Short mmCIF file of N, CA and C in Angstrom, two decimals:
data_model
loop_
_atom_site.label_atom_id
_atom_site.label_comp_id
_atom_site.label_asym_id
_atom_site.label_seq_id
_atom_site.Cartn_x
_atom_site.Cartn_y
_atom_site.Cartn_z
N MET A 1 0.85 -1.16 0.00
CA MET A 1 0.00 0.00 0.00
C MET A 1 0.90 1.24 0.00
N ASP A 2 0.55 2.22 -0.84
CA ASP A 2 1.35 3.44 -0.88
C ASP A 2 0.85 4.44 0.18
N LYS A 3 1.49 5.61 0.23
CA LYS A 3 1.17 6.61 1.25
C LYS A 3 -0.25 7.16 1.12
N ASP A 4 -0.86 7.01 -0.07
CA ASP A 4 -2.22 7.49 -0.29
C ASP A 4 -3.27 6.41 -0.08
N GLY A 5 -2.84 5.21 0.30
CA GLY A 5 -3.77 4.12 0.55
C GLY A 5 -4.06 3.25 -0.65
N LYS A 6 -3.38 3.47 -1.76
CA LYS A 6 -3.60 2.66 -2.95
C LYS A 6 -2.91 1.31 -2.78
N VAL A 7 -3.67 0.25 -3.02
CA VAL A 7 -3.14 -1.11 -2.91
C VAL A 7 -2.89 -1.63 -4.32
N THR A 8 -1.69 -2.17 -4.57
CA THR A 8 -1.33 -2.72 -5.87
C THR A 8 -1.01 -4.19 -5.71
N ALA A 9 -1.62 -5.02 -6.55
CA ALA A 9 -1.34 -6.46 -6.51
C ALA A 9 0.04 -6.71 -7.09
N ILE A 10 0.85 -7.50 -6.38
CA ILE A 10 2.18 -7.84 -6.89
C ILE A 10 2.34 -9.34 -7.07
N ALA A 11 1.42 -10.12 -6.55
CA ALA A 11 1.45 -11.56 -6.73
C ALA A 11 0.08 -12.12 -6.39
N ALA A 12 -0.19 -13.31 -6.91
CA ALA A 12 -1.44 -13.98 -6.59
C ALA A 12 -1.42 -14.39 -5.13
N GLY A 13 -2.58 -14.33 -4.46
CA GLY A 13 -2.66 -14.76 -3.07
C GLY A 13 -3.71 -13.98 -2.30
N LYS A 14 -3.66 -14.11 -0.98
CA LYS A 14 -4.61 -13.43 -0.11
C LYS A 14 -3.87 -12.57 0.90
N ALA A 15 -4.51 -11.47 1.30
CA ALA A 15 -3.93 -10.58 2.30
C ALA A 15 -5.06 -9.95 3.11
N THR A 16 -4.74 -9.54 4.31
CA THR A 16 -5.68 -8.79 5.14
C THR A 16 -5.07 -7.42 5.40
N ILE A 17 -5.83 -6.39 5.10
CA ILE A 17 -5.37 -5.02 5.31
C ILE A 17 -6.09 -4.47 6.53
N THR A 18 -5.33 -3.96 7.47
CA THR A 18 -5.89 -3.37 8.68
C THR A 18 -5.46 -1.92 8.78
N VAL A 19 -6.43 -1.04 9.02
CA VAL A 19 -6.13 0.38 9.21
C VAL A 19 -6.60 0.80 10.59
N THR A 20 -5.88 1.76 11.15
CA THR A 20 -6.20 2.28 12.48
C THR A 20 -6.17 3.80 12.43
N THR A 21 -7.13 4.43 13.10
CA THR A 21 -7.12 5.89 13.16
C THR A 21 -5.87 6.36 13.90
N GLU A 22 -5.48 7.61 13.67
CA GLU A 22 -4.27 8.14 14.30
C GLU A 22 -4.31 8.05 15.83
N ASP A 23 -5.49 8.25 16.40
CA ASP A 23 -5.57 8.20 17.86
C ASP A 23 -5.74 6.77 18.39
N GLY A 24 -5.85 5.79 17.46
CA GLY A 24 -5.95 4.40 17.87
C GLY A 24 -7.31 3.96 18.34
N SER A 25 -8.32 4.81 18.23
CA SER A 25 -9.63 4.48 18.79
C SER A 25 -10.48 3.58 17.88
N LYS A 26 -10.14 3.53 16.59
CA LYS A 26 -10.94 2.71 15.66
C LYS A 26 -10.02 1.98 14.70
N THR A 27 -10.46 0.76 14.34
CA THR A 27 -9.74 -0.01 13.34
C THR A 27 -10.74 -0.63 12.38
N ALA A 28 -10.26 -0.97 11.20
CA ALA A 28 -11.07 -1.67 10.20
C ALA A 28 -10.16 -2.63 9.45
N THR A 29 -10.72 -3.75 9.02
CA THR A 29 -9.94 -4.71 8.24
C THR A 29 -10.67 -5.04 6.96
N CYS A 30 -9.90 -5.48 6.00
CA CYS A 30 -10.46 -5.85 4.70
C CYS A 30 -9.64 -7.02 4.16
N ALA A 31 -10.32 -8.08 3.76
CA ALA A 31 -9.65 -9.23 3.14
C ALA A 31 -9.55 -8.98 1.64
N VAL A 32 -8.38 -9.23 1.07
CA VAL A 32 -8.15 -9.02 -0.36
C VAL A 32 -7.64 -10.31 -0.96
N THR A 33 -8.23 -10.70 -2.09
CA THR A 33 -7.76 -11.87 -2.83
C THR A 33 -7.33 -11.41 -4.21
N VAL A 34 -6.11 -11.77 -4.61
CA VAL A 34 -5.59 -11.44 -5.94
C VAL A 34 -5.55 -12.73 -6.74
N ASN A 35 -6.31 -12.74 -7.82
CA ASN A 35 -6.31 -13.90 -8.71
C ASN A 35 -5.12 -13.82 -9.65
N THR A 36 -4.71 -14.93 -10.19
CA THR A 36 -3.53 -14.95 -11.05
C THR A 36 -3.70 -14.08 -12.29
N ALA A 37 -4.93 -13.86 -12.73
CA ALA A 37 -5.13 -13.05 -13.93
C ALA A 37 -4.77 -11.60 -13.71
N THR A 38 -4.73 -11.13 -12.45
CA THR A 38 -4.42 -9.74 -12.20
C THR A 38 -3.05 -9.55 -11.54
N ALA A 39 -2.38 -10.61 -11.20
CA ALA A 39 -1.08 -10.48 -10.54
C ALA A 39 -0.05 -9.93 -11.52
N LEU A 40 0.80 -9.02 -11.04
CA LEU A 40 1.78 -8.37 -11.91
C LEU A 40 2.72 -9.37 -12.57
N GLU A 41 3.13 -10.39 -11.83
CA GLU A 41 4.05 -11.36 -12.44
C GLU A 41 3.40 -12.06 -13.62
N ASP A 42 2.08 -12.28 -13.56
CA ASP A 42 1.39 -12.91 -14.67
C ASP A 42 1.21 -11.97 -15.85
N ILE A 43 1.03 -10.69 -15.55
CA ILE A 43 0.94 -9.70 -16.63
C ILE A 43 2.24 -9.73 -17.44
N ILE A 44 3.35 -9.74 -16.74
CA ILE A 44 4.65 -9.79 -17.42
C ILE A 44 4.81 -11.10 -18.17
N ALA A 45 4.50 -12.21 -17.49
CA ALA A 45 4.68 -13.53 -18.10
C ALA A 45 3.81 -13.73 -19.33
N ASN A 46 2.62 -13.13 -19.34
CA ASN A 46 1.70 -13.34 -20.45
C ASN A 46 1.80 -12.29 -21.55
N THR A 47 2.74 -11.37 -21.43
CA THR A 47 2.98 -10.39 -22.49
C THR A 47 3.85 -11.05 -23.56
N ARG A 48 3.35 -11.08 -24.78
CA ARG A 48 4.10 -11.70 -25.88
C ARG A 48 5.10 -10.70 -26.44
N VAL A 49 6.34 -11.16 -26.65
CA VAL A 49 7.40 -10.36 -27.25
C VAL A 49 8.09 -11.23 -28.29
N TYR A 50 8.17 -10.74 -29.52
CA TYR A 50 8.80 -11.55 -30.58
C TYR A 50 9.33 -10.65 -31.69
N GLY A 51 10.27 -11.18 -32.44
CA GLY A 51 10.86 -10.45 -33.55
C GLY A 51 10.19 -10.83 -34.86
N GLN A 52 10.06 -9.84 -35.72
CA GLN A 52 9.60 -10.04 -37.08
C GLN A 52 10.61 -9.34 -37.99
N GLU A 53 10.34 -9.32 -39.26
CA GLU A 53 11.25 -8.68 -40.19
C GLU A 53 11.40 -7.20 -39.87
N HIS A 54 12.57 -6.80 -39.38
CA HIS A 54 12.92 -5.42 -39.04
C HIS A 54 12.01 -4.77 -38.00
N MET A 55 11.45 -5.58 -37.10
CA MET A 55 10.65 -5.00 -36.02
C MET A 55 10.54 -5.96 -34.85
N ILE A 56 10.24 -5.37 -33.68
CA ILE A 56 9.96 -6.13 -32.47
C ILE A 56 8.51 -5.88 -32.11
N CYS A 57 7.77 -6.95 -31.89
CA CYS A 57 6.35 -6.85 -31.54
C CYS A 57 6.18 -7.12 -30.05
N ILE A 58 5.40 -6.27 -29.40
CA ILE A 58 5.06 -6.46 -27.99
C ILE A 58 3.54 -6.46 -27.90
N GLU A 59 2.99 -7.52 -27.31
CA GLU A 59 1.55 -7.67 -27.14
C GLU A 59 1.24 -7.80 -25.65
N PRO A 60 1.01 -6.67 -24.96
CA PRO A 60 0.76 -6.74 -23.52
C PRO A 60 -0.68 -7.14 -23.20
N VAL A 61 -0.87 -7.80 -22.07
CA VAL A 61 -2.23 -8.10 -21.62
C VAL A 61 -2.81 -6.93 -20.85
N MET A 62 -1.95 -6.07 -20.33
CA MET A 62 -2.31 -4.83 -19.65
C MET A 62 -1.16 -3.85 -19.88
N PRO A 63 -1.33 -2.56 -19.62
CA PRO A 63 -0.22 -1.61 -19.81
C PRO A 63 1.03 -2.06 -19.05
N ILE A 64 2.17 -1.93 -19.72
CA ILE A 64 3.44 -2.39 -19.16
C ILE A 64 4.57 -1.48 -19.65
N ASN A 65 5.56 -1.24 -18.81
CA ASN A 65 6.72 -0.47 -19.22
C ASN A 65 7.61 -1.35 -20.09
N ALA A 66 8.11 -0.80 -21.19
CA ALA A 66 8.97 -1.57 -22.08
C ALA A 66 10.20 -0.74 -22.45
N LEU A 67 11.36 -1.37 -22.34
CA LEU A 67 12.62 -0.78 -22.77
C LEU A 67 13.25 -1.76 -23.74
N VAL A 68 13.58 -1.28 -24.94
CA VAL A 68 14.23 -2.10 -25.96
C VAL A 68 15.59 -1.50 -26.26
N VAL A 69 16.63 -2.32 -26.17
CA VAL A 69 17.99 -1.87 -26.50
C VAL A 69 18.63 -2.85 -27.46
N SER A 70 19.54 -2.34 -28.28
CA SER A 70 20.29 -3.22 -29.17
C SER A 70 21.30 -4.01 -28.34
N ILE A 71 21.87 -5.01 -28.91
CA ILE A 71 22.86 -5.83 -28.20
C ILE A 71 24.08 -4.99 -27.80
N ASN A 72 24.27 -3.85 -28.48
CA ASN A 72 25.37 -2.94 -28.16
C ASN A 72 25.00 -1.93 -27.08
N GLY A 73 23.76 -2.00 -26.59
CA GLY A 73 23.33 -1.10 -25.52
C GLY A 73 22.66 0.18 -25.98
N LYS A 74 22.42 0.33 -27.28
CA LYS A 74 21.78 1.54 -27.79
C LYS A 74 20.27 1.46 -27.56
N PRO A 75 19.69 2.46 -26.85
CA PRO A 75 18.24 2.45 -26.62
C PRO A 75 17.46 2.60 -27.94
N ILE A 76 16.45 1.78 -28.11
CA ILE A 76 15.60 1.83 -29.30
C ILE A 76 14.22 2.35 -28.95
N TYR A 77 13.72 1.96 -27.78
CA TYR A 77 12.35 2.31 -27.36
C TYR A 77 12.30 2.30 -25.85
N ASN A 78 11.59 3.25 -25.26
CA ASN A 78 11.42 3.29 -23.80
C ASN A 78 10.12 4.03 -23.49
N ASP A 79 9.04 3.26 -23.25
CA ASP A 79 7.74 3.88 -23.00
C ASP A 79 6.79 2.84 -22.43
N VAL A 80 5.60 3.27 -22.08
CA VAL A 80 4.55 2.36 -21.63
C VAL A 80 3.82 1.83 -22.86
N VAL A 81 3.65 0.52 -22.90
CA VAL A 81 2.93 -0.12 -24.00
C VAL A 81 1.55 -0.48 -23.48
N THR A 82 0.51 0.08 -24.12
CA THR A 82 -0.86 -0.16 -23.66
C THR A 82 -1.61 -1.14 -24.56
N SER A 83 -1.13 -1.32 -25.78
CA SER A 83 -1.74 -2.26 -26.72
C SER A 83 -0.64 -2.75 -27.65
N THR A 84 -0.97 -3.70 -28.51
CA THR A 84 0.03 -4.28 -29.41
C THR A 84 0.77 -3.19 -30.17
N ILE A 85 2.10 -3.32 -30.16
CA ILE A 85 2.94 -2.33 -30.84
C ILE A 85 4.02 -3.05 -31.65
N GLN A 86 4.37 -2.45 -32.78
CA GLN A 86 5.48 -2.95 -33.60
C GLN A 86 6.55 -1.86 -33.59
N ILE A 87 7.70 -2.19 -33.03
CA ILE A 87 8.79 -1.23 -32.89
C ILE A 87 9.79 -1.49 -34.01
N PRO A 88 9.97 -0.52 -34.93
CA PRO A 88 10.92 -0.73 -36.02
C PRO A 88 12.36 -0.71 -35.51
N VAL A 89 13.18 -1.59 -36.07
CA VAL A 89 14.61 -1.62 -35.77
C VAL A 89 15.37 -1.53 -37.09
N SER A 90 16.56 -0.94 -37.04
CA SER A 90 17.28 -0.64 -38.28
C SER A 90 18.04 -1.82 -38.86
N SER A 91 18.32 -2.82 -38.03
CA SER A 91 19.09 -3.94 -38.56
C SER A 91 18.68 -5.25 -37.91
N THR A 92 19.08 -6.34 -38.54
CA THR A 92 18.82 -7.66 -37.97
C THR A 92 19.76 -7.87 -36.79
N GLY A 93 19.42 -8.81 -35.94
CA GLY A 93 20.29 -9.12 -34.82
C GLY A 93 19.52 -9.38 -33.54
N ILE A 94 20.24 -9.35 -32.44
CA ILE A 94 19.67 -9.63 -31.12
C ILE A 94 19.37 -8.30 -30.42
N TYR A 95 18.21 -8.23 -29.80
CA TYR A 95 17.80 -7.07 -29.03
C TYR A 95 17.37 -7.54 -27.64
N ILE A 96 17.53 -6.67 -26.66
CA ILE A 96 17.14 -6.98 -25.29
C ILE A 96 15.87 -6.17 -24.98
N VAL A 97 14.84 -6.86 -24.47
CA VAL A 97 13.58 -6.21 -24.11
C VAL A 97 13.37 -6.39 -22.62
N LYS A 98 13.24 -5.28 -21.92
CA LYS A 98 12.98 -5.30 -20.48
C LYS A 98 11.55 -4.85 -20.25
N LEU A 99 10.75 -5.72 -19.66
CA LEU A 99 9.36 -5.42 -19.35
C LEU A 99 9.23 -5.23 -17.86
N GLY A 100 8.42 -4.27 -17.43
CA GLY A 100 8.30 -4.05 -16.01
C GLY A 100 6.99 -3.42 -15.60
N THR A 101 6.64 -3.70 -14.34
CA THR A 101 5.47 -3.09 -13.71
C THR A 101 5.89 -2.75 -12.29
N GLY A 102 6.63 -1.69 -12.13
CA GLY A 102 7.14 -1.34 -10.81
C GLY A 102 8.39 -2.14 -10.48
N ASN A 103 8.34 -2.93 -9.41
CA ASN A 103 9.51 -3.69 -9.00
C ASN A 103 9.66 -5.01 -9.73
N ASP A 104 8.62 -5.49 -10.40
CA ASP A 104 8.68 -6.76 -11.12
C ASP A 104 9.15 -6.51 -12.54
N ILE A 105 10.20 -7.22 -12.95
CA ILE A 105 10.70 -7.06 -14.31
C ILE A 105 10.99 -8.42 -14.93
N SER A 106 11.02 -8.41 -16.24
CA SER A 106 11.42 -9.58 -17.02
C SER A 106 12.30 -9.07 -18.15
N ILE A 107 13.41 -9.76 -18.36
CA ILE A 107 14.31 -9.39 -19.46
C ILE A 107 14.30 -10.52 -20.47
N ARG A 108 14.08 -10.15 -21.73
CA ARG A 108 13.99 -11.15 -22.79
C ARG A 108 14.93 -10.81 -23.94
N LYS A 109 15.44 -11.83 -24.54
CA LYS A 109 16.31 -11.67 -25.72
C LYS A 109 15.45 -11.97 -26.95
N VAL A 110 15.47 -11.04 -27.92
CA VAL A 110 14.64 -11.18 -29.12
C VAL A 110 15.55 -11.14 -30.34
N SER A 111 15.33 -12.07 -31.24
CA SER A 111 16.08 -12.13 -32.50
C SER A 111 15.22 -11.51 -33.61
N VAL A 112 15.81 -10.56 -34.34
CA VAL A 112 15.12 -9.91 -35.45
C VAL A 112 15.85 -10.28 -36.73
N LYS A 113 15.11 -10.77 -37.70
CA LYS A 113 15.71 -11.19 -38.97
C LYS A 113 15.32 -10.28 -40.10
#
């Protein structure tokens, strides 16, 4: 939970959230269940990333941060992907794609022909 009270799912499972007033006179609890379809690790795992002729395709299941760099470390793309995108690349070869949703990341190697 962040400082504003926003709760973000980071993994599938169950949790109980308890809040207390500043003076301690009242408390409330709430049970939260995160299904695998909404867990951040599953969002990353289920995002398709693949190479096509002179492009890298990213198909996210939900908005996700994406960074694409060439094998030499040159940045190609760095933005939030909200729907299927085709990122043009200038040459064939290996590219590194880093997907993330906050603290959860996945790094993938993509071959473009």
